[in-house]
Amino acid sequence: MAVRLLDDPATADLSAKVATAWRDFTAALAAALGKLPRGARLDLILDPAASGTGDAVYDVSIGVDENGDLEADAVSNAALPVGYRLDRAAVASLIALGWSPPGVVAGSGDRFGLRAPASEAARIAALVGRTMRDVYGTPHPAFLTYTAQKVDEIPPLATARPLNRDEVVISAEKWEPDPHTSLTERVKAVVAHMQKTTPESLNVDSDGDIGIRAGSAMVFVRIHRNPPLVDVYSPILTEVIPNERLYERLSQLTRRMPIGRLYYTEGTVWASVPVFGRDFQPSHLILAIQVMTTLADELDDRLQGDFGGRRFFGENDKPSQIPQERTGMYL
């Protein structure tokens, strides 16, 4: 899932980037709703494979009825497994946003429902965006998938990903790698599932590390056998000259990370998130990869601007020219 480094002024722009992505998604959704013909429908789903929610599928469906009005419904606890159901505060938030309780709106069945004239497409789009983000916990619009029914062409919805119906069925199913295979095989199966490819097609280097590009950064997945451990790591910056300010920044960032750590060694700033290999849980690896790909791609830009060095895919970056300071007790 997307990571937020809270209360750190040096990385406050991360929250701004996420907010901008949601604004773009809401605007695109409003435009798409305004063009839907009668009888058409858009289904938005928080991708269970990417978000690690297993067989819990959080979704909202929006359509246009025969009168040209907008009709929408949203998943309720009736379709959510134990452990993923909405608490009272979440239900209250849905009602406050404008959803009617299940069964109140005609045709909504056991789902939350609402009806509105087509002229309110912008309001409905904003309501749906807040539902997916604030109530269902979607960290970024890129975690959303969608399909369109009775529409010749699926409209682009910013960073959300369009799927065909067969893909939705696959992604909505509870997926687990074969528990009888080795840890290496299970890890490769999880990464391949996230990358929508086969284990044989993964980018594996001579050390056996699986490489995943994340913008200007590179994330690696390494399997340790003794003890069984999966390390999701990234060389954020290389050719960096350390100073006290760098160590202080890395310490501050690590304290604000939900999982993992940042550290410096031998000219390189590293980020690492460990996943236990014993009693291996695919959802834990998925979360670690999502955190690391977001973190690495954001932080390499920020730290490179402040401390120099080279990003993994920063072909035009120059090594640090900052004079080395006394590091005192940091070393």
PDB file of C-alpha atoms in Angstrom, residues 19-249:
ATOM      1  CA  ALA A  19      -4.085  14.322  -2.936  1.00  0.00           C
ATOM      2  CA  THR A  20      -3.421  15.451  -6.501  1.00  0.00           C
ATOM      3  CA  ALA A  21      -3.880  11.894  -7.789  1.00  0.00           C
ATOM      4  CA  TRP A  22      -7.289  11.705  -6.114  1.00  0.00           C
ATOM      5  CA  ARG A  23      -8.328  15.057  -7.565  1.00  0.00           C
ATOM      6  CA  ASP A  24      -7.341  13.858 -11.034  1.00  0.00           C
ATOM      7  CA  PHE A  25      -9.267  10.629 -10.547  1.00  0.00           C
ATOM      8  CA  THR A  26     -12.391  12.455  -9.326  1.00  0.00           C
ATOM      9  CA  ALA A  27     -12.302  14.847 -12.274  1.00  0.00           C
ATOM     10  CA  ALA A  28     -11.887  11.977 -14.754  1.00  0.00           C
ATOM     11  CA  LEU A  29     -14.718  10.035 -13.118  1.00  0.00           C
ATOM     12  CA  ALA A  30     -17.024  13.058 -13.268  1.00  0.00           C
ATOM     13  CA  ALA A  31     -16.261  13.471 -16.975  1.00  0.00           C
ATOM     14  CA  ALA A  32     -16.864   9.769 -17.607  1.00  0.00           C
ATOM     15  CA  LEU A  33     -20.188   9.763 -15.756  1.00  0.00           C
ATOM     16  CA  GLY A  34     -21.345  12.729 -17.800  1.00  0.00           C
ATOM     17  CA  LYS A  35     -20.815  10.713 -20.991  1.00  0.00           C
ATOM     18  CA  LEU A  36     -22.330   7.387 -19.943  1.00  0.00           C
ATOM     19  CA  PRO A  37     -25.309   6.390 -22.105  1.00  0.00           C
ATOM     20  CA  ARG A  38     -28.509   5.059 -20.577  1.00  0.00           C
ATOM     21  CA  GLY A  39     -28.124   1.487 -19.405  1.00  0.00           C
ATOM     22  CA  ALA A  40     -24.325   1.776 -19.079  1.00  0.00           C
ATOM     23  CA  ARG A  41     -22.437   1.065 -15.875  1.00  0.00           C
ATOM     24  CA  LEU A  42     -19.006   1.587 -14.302  1.00  0.00           C
ATOM     25  CA  ASP A  43     -17.755  -0.828 -11.617  1.00  0.00           C
ATOM     26  CA  LEU A  44     -14.870   0.356  -9.408  1.00  0.00           C
ATOM     27  CA  ILE A  45     -12.950  -2.193  -7.326  1.00  0.00           C
ATOM     28  CA  LEU A  46     -10.121  -1.896  -4.812  1.00  0.00           C
ATOM     29  CA  ASP A  47      -7.756  -4.524  -6.240  1.00  0.00           C
ATOM     30  CA  PRO A  48      -7.564  -7.272  -3.585  1.00  0.00           C
ATOM     31  CA  ALA A  49      -4.267  -8.635  -4.930  1.00  0.00           C
ATOM     32  CA  ALA A  50      -2.481  -5.286  -4.646  1.00  0.00           C
ATOM     33  CA  SER A  51      -4.049  -4.169  -1.377  1.00  0.00           C
ATOM     34  CA  GLY A  52      -3.700  -7.480   0.452  1.00  0.00           C
ATOM     35  CA  THR A  53      -7.391  -7.696   1.388  1.00  0.00           C
ATOM     36  CA  GLY A  54      -7.698 -11.328   0.298  1.00  0.00           C
ATOM     37  CA  ASP A  55     -11.288 -12.276  -0.412  1.00  0.00           C
ATOM     38  CA  ALA A  56     -12.668  -8.931   0.803  1.00  0.00           C
ATOM     39  CA  VAL A  57     -13.749  -6.977  -2.268  1.00  0.00           C
ATOM     40  CA  TYR A  58     -14.547  -3.294  -1.743  1.00  0.00           C
ATOM     41  CA  ASP A  59     -16.426  -1.936  -4.729  1.00  0.00           C
ATOM     42  CA  VAL A  60     -18.785   0.771  -5.949  1.00  0.00           C
ATOM     43  CA  SER A  61     -20.980   0.495  -9.037  1.00  0.00           C
ATOM     44  CA  ILE A  62     -22.409   3.535 -10.874  1.00  0.00           C
ATOM     45  CA  GLY A  63     -24.888   3.427 -13.741  1.00  0.00           C
ATOM     46  CA  VAL A  64     -27.407   5.450 -15.722  1.00  0.00           C
ATOM     47  CA  ASP A  65     -31.039   4.345 -15.574  1.00  0.00           C
ATOM     48  CA  GLU A  66     -33.660   4.528 -18.328  1.00  0.00           C
ATOM     49  CA  ASN A  67     -34.564   8.072 -17.251  1.00  0.00           C
ATOM     50  CA  GLY A  68     -30.998   9.305 -17.569  1.00  0.00           C
ATOM     51  CA  ASP A  69     -30.449   9.590 -13.802  1.00  0.00           C
ATOM     52  CA  LEU A  70     -27.375   8.301 -11.982  1.00  0.00           C
ATOM     53  CA  GLU A  71     -27.758   5.272  -9.726  1.00  0.00           C
ATOM     54  CA  ALA A  72     -24.999   3.892  -7.547  1.00  0.00           C
ATOM     55  CA  ASP A  73     -24.508   1.188  -4.952  1.00  0.00           C
ATOM     56  CA  ALA A  74     -21.634   0.274  -2.642  1.00  0.00           C
ATOM     57  CA  VAL A  75     -20.610  -2.903  -0.853  1.00  0.00           C
ATOM     58  CA  SER A  76     -21.894  -3.428   2.678  1.00  0.00           C
ATOM     59  CA  ASN A  77     -21.024  -5.854   5.463  1.00  0.00           C
ATOM     60  CA  ALA A  78     -23.412  -8.409   3.968  1.00  0.00           C
ATOM     61  CA  ALA A  79     -20.743  -9.204   1.343  1.00  0.00           C
ATOM     62  CA  LEU A  80     -17.598  -8.656   3.446  1.00  0.00           C
ATOM     63  CA  PRO A  81     -15.863 -11.432   5.421  1.00  0.00           C
ATOM     64  CA  VAL A  82     -15.252 -11.227   9.146  1.00  0.00           C
ATOM     65  CA  GLY A  83     -12.194  -9.112   9.843  1.00  0.00           C
ATOM     66  CA  TYR A  84     -12.850  -6.797   6.902  1.00  0.00           C
ATOM     67  CA  ARG A  85     -16.319  -5.548   7.777  1.00  0.00           C
ATOM     68  CA  LEU A  86     -17.095  -1.879   8.260  1.00  0.00           C
ATOM     69  CA  ASP A  87     -17.268  -0.631  11.825  1.00  0.00           C
ATOM     70  CA  ARG A  88     -19.895   1.798  13.100  1.00  0.00           C
ATOM     71  CA  ALA A  89     -17.750   4.818  12.315  1.00  0.00           C
ATOM     72  CA  ALA A  90     -17.294   3.677   8.689  1.00  0.00           C
ATOM     73  CA  VAL A  91     -21.014   3.049   8.268  1.00  0.00           C
ATOM     74  CA  ALA A  92     -21.745   6.479   9.751  1.00  0.00           C
ATOM     75  CA  SER A  93     -19.276   8.025   7.299  1.00  0.00           C
ATOM     76  CA  LEU A  94     -21.069   6.398   4.367  1.00  0.00           C
ATOM     77  CA  ILE A  95     -24.405   7.794   5.538  1.00  0.00           C
ATOM     78  CA  ALA A  96     -22.852  11.229   6.074  1.00  0.00           C
ATOM     79  CA  LEU A  97     -21.459  11.168   2.532  1.00  0.00           C
ATOM     80  CA  GLY A  98     -24.960  10.639   1.165  1.00  0.00           C
ATOM     81  CA  TRP A  99     -25.394   6.875   0.872  1.00  0.00           C
ATOM     82  CA  SER A 100     -28.688   5.344   1.978  1.00  0.00           C
ATOM     83  CA  PRO A 101     -28.555   2.186   4.132  1.00  0.00           C
ATOM     84  CA  PRO A 102     -28.901  -1.170   2.359  1.00  0.00           C
ATOM     85  CA  GLY A 103     -32.393  -1.832   1.057  1.00  0.00           C
ATOM     86  CA  VAL A 104     -33.631   1.756   1.341  1.00  0.00           C
ATOM     87  CA  VAL A 105     -33.073   2.719  -2.304  1.00  0.00           C
ATOM     88  CA  ALA A 106     -35.097   0.579  -4.699  1.00  0.00           C
ATOM     89  CA  GLY A 107     -32.953  -2.062  -6.354  1.00  0.00           C
ATOM     90  CA  SER A 108     -29.949  -1.647  -4.021  1.00  0.00           C
ATOM     91  CA  GLY A 109     -30.575  -4.967  -2.273  1.00  0.00           C
ATOM     92  CA  ASP A 110     -28.029  -5.541   0.516  1.00  0.00           C
ATOM     93  CA  ARG A 111     -25.783  -2.692  -0.674  1.00  0.00           C
ATOM     94  CA  PHE A 112     -25.684   1.014   0.173  1.00  0.00           C
ATOM     95  CA  GLY A 113     -27.506   2.992  -2.513  1.00  0.00           C
ATOM     96  CA  LEU A 114     -28.074   6.466  -3.893  1.00  0.00           C
ATOM     97  CA  ARG A 115     -29.829   8.170  -6.786  1.00  0.00           C
ATOM     98  CA  ALA A 116     -29.112  11.597  -8.321  1.00  0.00           C
ATOM     99  CA  PRO A 117     -29.824  13.530 -11.528  1.00  0.00           C
ATOM    100  CA  ALA A 118     -27.155  13.396 -14.230  1.00  0.00           C
ATOM    101  CA  SER A 119     -26.433  17.093 -13.618  1.00  0.00           C
ATOM    102  CA  GLU A 120     -24.833  16.097 -10.296  1.00  0.00           C
ATOM    103  CA  ALA A 121     -22.123  13.924 -11.887  1.00  0.00           C
ATOM    104  CA  ALA A 122     -19.325  15.989 -10.278  1.00  0.00           C
ATOM    105  CA  ARG A 123     -20.835  15.622  -6.801  1.00  0.00           C
ATOM    106  CA  ILE A 124     -21.337  11.878  -7.233  1.00  0.00           C
ATOM    107  CA  ALA A 125     -17.769  11.459  -8.508  1.00  0.00           C
ATOM    108  CA  ALA A 126     -16.419  13.277  -5.442  1.00  0.00           C
ATOM    109  CA  LEU A 127     -18.620  11.163  -3.171  1.00  0.00           C
ATOM    110  CA  VAL A 128     -17.416   7.933  -4.780  1.00  0.00           C
ATOM    111  CA  GLY A 129     -13.788   9.039  -4.533  1.00  0.00           C
ATOM    112  CA  ARG A 130     -14.136   9.764  -0.818  1.00  0.00           C
ATOM    113  CA  THR A 131     -15.912   6.441  -0.325  1.00  0.00           C
ATOM    114  CA  MET A 132     -13.081   4.470  -1.911  1.00  0.00           C
ATOM    115  CA  ARG A 133     -10.361   6.517  -0.202  1.00  0.00           C
ATOM    116  CA  ASP A 134     -11.682   7.423   3.247  1.00  0.00           C
ATOM    117  CA  VAL A 135     -14.083   4.558   4.003  1.00  0.00           C
ATOM    118  CA  TYR A 136     -12.775   1.567   2.061  1.00  0.00           C
ATOM    119  CA  GLY A 137      -9.137   2.534   2.631  1.00  0.00           C
ATOM    120  CA  THR A 138      -7.799   2.798  -0.918  1.00  0.00           C
ATOM    121  CA  PRO A 139      -4.366   4.429  -0.452  1.00  0.00           C
ATOM    122  CA  HIS A 140      -4.058   5.746  -4.032  1.00  0.00           C
ATOM    123  CA  PRO A 141      -6.265   5.659  -7.182  1.00  0.00           C
ATOM    124  CA  ALA A 142      -3.664   3.381  -8.787  1.00  0.00           C
ATOM    125  CA  PHE A 143      -5.000   0.633  -6.497  1.00  0.00           C
ATOM    126  CA  LEU A 144      -8.397   0.852  -8.206  1.00  0.00           C
ATOM    127  CA  THR A 145      -9.490  -1.290 -11.137  1.00  0.00           C
ATOM    128  CA  TYR A 146     -12.641  -0.710 -13.160  1.00  0.00           C
ATOM    129  CA  THR A 147     -14.825  -2.109 -15.895  1.00  0.00           C
ATOM    130  CA  ALA A 148     -17.529  -0.575 -18.058  1.00  0.00           C
ATOM    131  CA  GLN A 149     -20.654  -2.324 -19.262  1.00  0.00           C
ATOM    132  CA  LYS A 150     -22.656  -1.360 -22.358  1.00  0.00           C
ATOM    133  CA  VAL A 151     -20.016   1.177 -23.345  1.00  0.00           C
ATOM    134  CA  ASP A 152     -18.108   0.990 -26.638  1.00  0.00           C
ATOM    135  CA  GLU A 153     -14.898   2.306 -25.097  1.00  0.00           C
ATOM    136  CA  ILE A 154     -13.797   2.266 -21.461  1.00  0.00           C
ATOM    137  CA  PRO A 155     -13.056   5.875 -20.466  1.00  0.00           C
ATOM    138  CA  PRO A 156      -9.647   6.557 -18.856  1.00  0.00           C
ATOM    139  CA  LEU A 157      -9.926   7.257 -15.115  1.00  0.00           C
ATOM    140  CA  ALA A 158      -6.536   8.816 -14.334  1.00  0.00           C
ATOM    141  CA  THR A 159      -4.278   6.207 -12.683  1.00  0.00           C
ATOM    142  CA  ALA A 160      -7.035   3.633 -12.081  1.00  0.00           C
ATOM    143  CA  ARG A 161      -6.600   0.513 -14.222  1.00  0.00           C
ATOM    144  CA  PRO A 162      -9.243  -0.688 -16.715  1.00  0.00           C
ATOM    145  CA  LEU A 163      -9.912  -4.421 -16.798  1.00  0.00           C
ATOM    146  CA  ASN A 164     -12.059  -6.760 -18.796  1.00  0.00           C
ATOM    147  CA  ARG A 165     -14.662  -8.866 -16.994  1.00  0.00           C
ATOM    148  CA  ASP A 166     -12.516 -12.012 -16.941  1.00  0.00           C
ATOM    149  CA  GLU A 167      -9.682 -10.180 -15.175  1.00  0.00           C
ATOM    150  CA  VAL A 168     -12.079  -8.880 -12.513  1.00  0.00           C
ATOM    151  CA  VAL A 169     -13.228 -12.373 -11.682  1.00  0.00           C
ATOM    152  CA  ILE A 170      -9.619 -13.492 -11.296  1.00  0.00           C
ATOM    153  CA  SER A 171      -8.545 -10.524  -9.155  1.00  0.00           C
ATOM    154  CA  ALA A 172     -11.595 -10.779  -6.911  1.00  0.00           C
ATOM    155  CA  GLU A 173     -10.890 -14.380  -5.992  1.00  0.00           C
ATOM    156  CA  LYS A 174      -8.852 -15.236  -2.924  1.00  0.00           C
ATOM    157  CA  TRP A 175      -5.442 -16.127  -4.321  1.00  0.00           C
ATOM    158  CA  GLU A 176      -2.658 -18.013  -2.572  1.00  0.00           C
ATOM    159  CA  PRO A 177       0.535 -19.622  -3.917  1.00  0.00           C
ATOM    160  CA  ASP A 178       0.889 -23.373  -3.531  1.00  0.00           C
ATOM    161  CA  PRO A 179       1.795 -23.867   0.180  1.00  0.00           C
ATOM    162  CA  HIS A 180       3.614 -27.115  -0.621  1.00  0.00           C
ATOM    163  CA  THR A 181       6.288 -25.425  -2.746  1.00  0.00           C
ATOM    164  CA  SER A 182       9.542 -23.887  -1.492  1.00  0.00           C
ATOM    165  CA  LEU A 183       9.745 -20.359  -0.094  1.00  0.00           C
ATOM    166  CA  THR A 184      11.565 -19.241  -3.245  1.00  0.00           C
ATOM    167  CA  GLU A 185       8.819 -20.600  -5.488  1.00  0.00           C
ATOM    168  CA  ARG A 186       6.081 -19.026  -3.384  1.00  0.00           C
ATOM    169  CA  VAL A 187       7.802 -15.635  -3.378  1.00  0.00           C
ATOM    170  CA  LYS A 188       8.237 -15.760  -7.145  1.00  0.00           C
ATOM    171  CA  ALA A 189       4.577 -16.721  -7.530  1.00  0.00           C
ATOM    172  CA  VAL A 190       3.484 -13.712  -5.453  1.00  0.00           C
ATOM    173  CA  VAL A 191       5.695 -11.249  -7.346  1.00  0.00           C
ATOM    174  CA  ALA A 192       4.611 -12.672 -10.698  1.00  0.00           C
ATOM    175  CA  HIS A 193       0.973 -12.389  -9.631  1.00  0.00           C
ATOM    176  CA  MET A 194       1.473  -8.718  -8.744  1.00  0.00           C
ATOM    177  CA  GLN A 195       3.309  -8.063 -12.014  1.00  0.00           C
ATOM    178  CA  LYS A 196       0.667 -10.011 -13.971  1.00  0.00           C
ATOM    179  CA  THR A 197       3.282 -12.258 -15.541  1.00  0.00           C
ATOM    180  CA  THR A 198       4.750 -15.708 -14.989  1.00  0.00           C
ATOM    181  CA  PRO A 199       7.507 -16.645 -12.506  1.00  0.00           C
ATOM    182  CA  GLU A 200       9.711 -17.614 -15.465  1.00  0.00           C
ATOM    183  CA  SER A 201       9.412 -14.096 -16.904  1.00  0.00           C
ATOM    184  CA  LEU A 202      10.556 -12.260 -13.775  1.00  0.00           C
ATOM    185  CA  ASN A 203      13.724 -10.167 -13.820  1.00  0.00           C
ATOM    186  CA  VAL A 204      16.084 -12.333 -11.712  1.00  0.00           C
ATOM    187  CA  ASP A 205      19.774 -11.409 -11.446  1.00  0.00           C
ATOM    188  CA  SER A 206      22.796 -13.643 -10.909  1.00  0.00           C
ATOM    189  CA  ASP A 207      22.353 -13.419  -7.120  1.00  0.00           C
ATOM    190  CA  GLY A 208      18.804 -14.705  -7.376  1.00  0.00           C
ATOM    191  CA  ASP A 209      17.302 -11.305  -6.504  1.00  0.00           C
ATOM    192  CA  ILE A 210      14.046 -10.359  -8.234  1.00  0.00           C
ATOM    193  CA  GLY A 211      14.160  -6.836  -9.663  1.00  0.00           C
ATOM    194  CA  ILE A 212      11.144  -4.515  -9.899  1.00  0.00           C
ATOM    195  CA  ARG A 213      11.515  -1.076 -11.452  1.00  0.00           C
ATOM    196  CA  ALA A 214       9.731   1.731  -9.580  1.00  0.00           C
ATOM    197  CA  GLY A 215      10.154   4.920 -11.609  1.00  0.00           C
ATOM    198  CA  SER A 216      13.733   6.120 -11.148  1.00  0.00           C
ATOM    199  CA  ALA A 217      14.354   3.515  -8.414  1.00  0.00           C
ATOM    200  CA  MET A 218      14.907  -0.233  -8.402  1.00  0.00           C
ATOM    201  CA  VAL A 219      13.421  -2.552  -5.804  1.00  0.00           C
ATOM    202  CA  PHE A 220      14.843  -6.013  -5.160  1.00  0.00           C
ATOM    203  CA  VAL A 221      13.289  -9.040  -3.501  1.00  0.00           C
ATOM    204  CA  ARG A 222      15.845 -11.386  -1.927  1.00  0.00           C
ATOM    205  CA  ILE A 223      15.052 -14.762  -0.346  1.00  0.00           C
ATOM    206  CA  HIS A 224      17.143 -15.961   2.607  1.00  0.00           C
ATOM    207  CA  ARG A 225      16.886 -19.622   3.556  1.00  0.00           C
ATOM    208  CA  ASN A 226      18.534 -19.660   6.985  1.00  0.00           C
ATOM    209  CA  PRO A 227      16.788 -18.128   8.748  1.00  0.00           C
ATOM    210  CA  PRO A 228      13.828 -18.043   6.315  1.00  0.00           C
ATOM    211  CA  LEU A 229      13.377 -14.352   5.489  1.00  0.00           C
ATOM    212  CA  VAL A 230      12.380 -12.242   2.488  1.00  0.00           C
ATOM    213  CA  ASP A 231      14.104  -8.867   2.231  1.00  0.00           C
ATOM    214  CA  VAL A 232      12.438  -6.219   0.062  1.00  0.00           C
ATOM    215  CA  TYR A 233      15.110  -3.561  -0.381  1.00  0.00           C
ATOM    216  CA  SER A 234      16.257  -0.721  -2.594  1.00  0.00           C
ATOM    217  CA  PRO A 235      19.534   1.168  -3.083  1.00  0.00           C
ATOM    218  CA  ILE A 236      17.912   4.608  -2.897  1.00  0.00           C
ATOM    219  CA  LEU A 237      21.094   6.553  -3.720  1.00  0.00           C
ATOM    220  CA  THR A 238      24.682   5.609  -4.500  1.00  0.00           C
ATOM    221  CA  GLU A 239      27.902   7.666  -4.447  1.00  0.00           C
ATOM    222  CA  VAL A 240      26.649   9.670  -1.478  1.00  0.00           C
ATOM    223  CA  ILE A 241      29.067  11.442   0.885  1.00  0.00           C
ATOM    224  CA  PRO A 242      27.702  11.133   4.436  1.00  0.00           C
ATOM    225  CA  ASN A 243      27.292  13.954   6.927  1.00  0.00           C
ATOM    226  CA  GLU A 244      25.417  14.476  10.168  1.00  0.00           C
ATOM    227  CA  ARG A 245      22.458  16.008   8.388  1.00  0.00           C
ATOM    228  CA  LEU A 246      22.053  12.859   6.261  1.00  0.00           C
ATOM    229  CA  TYR A 247      22.130  10.557   9.305  1.00  0.00           C
ATOM    230  CA  GLU A 248      19.612  12.755  11.101  1.00  0.00           C
ATOM    231  CA  ARG A 249      17.284  12.745   8.102  1.00  0.00           C
TER     232      ARG A 249
END
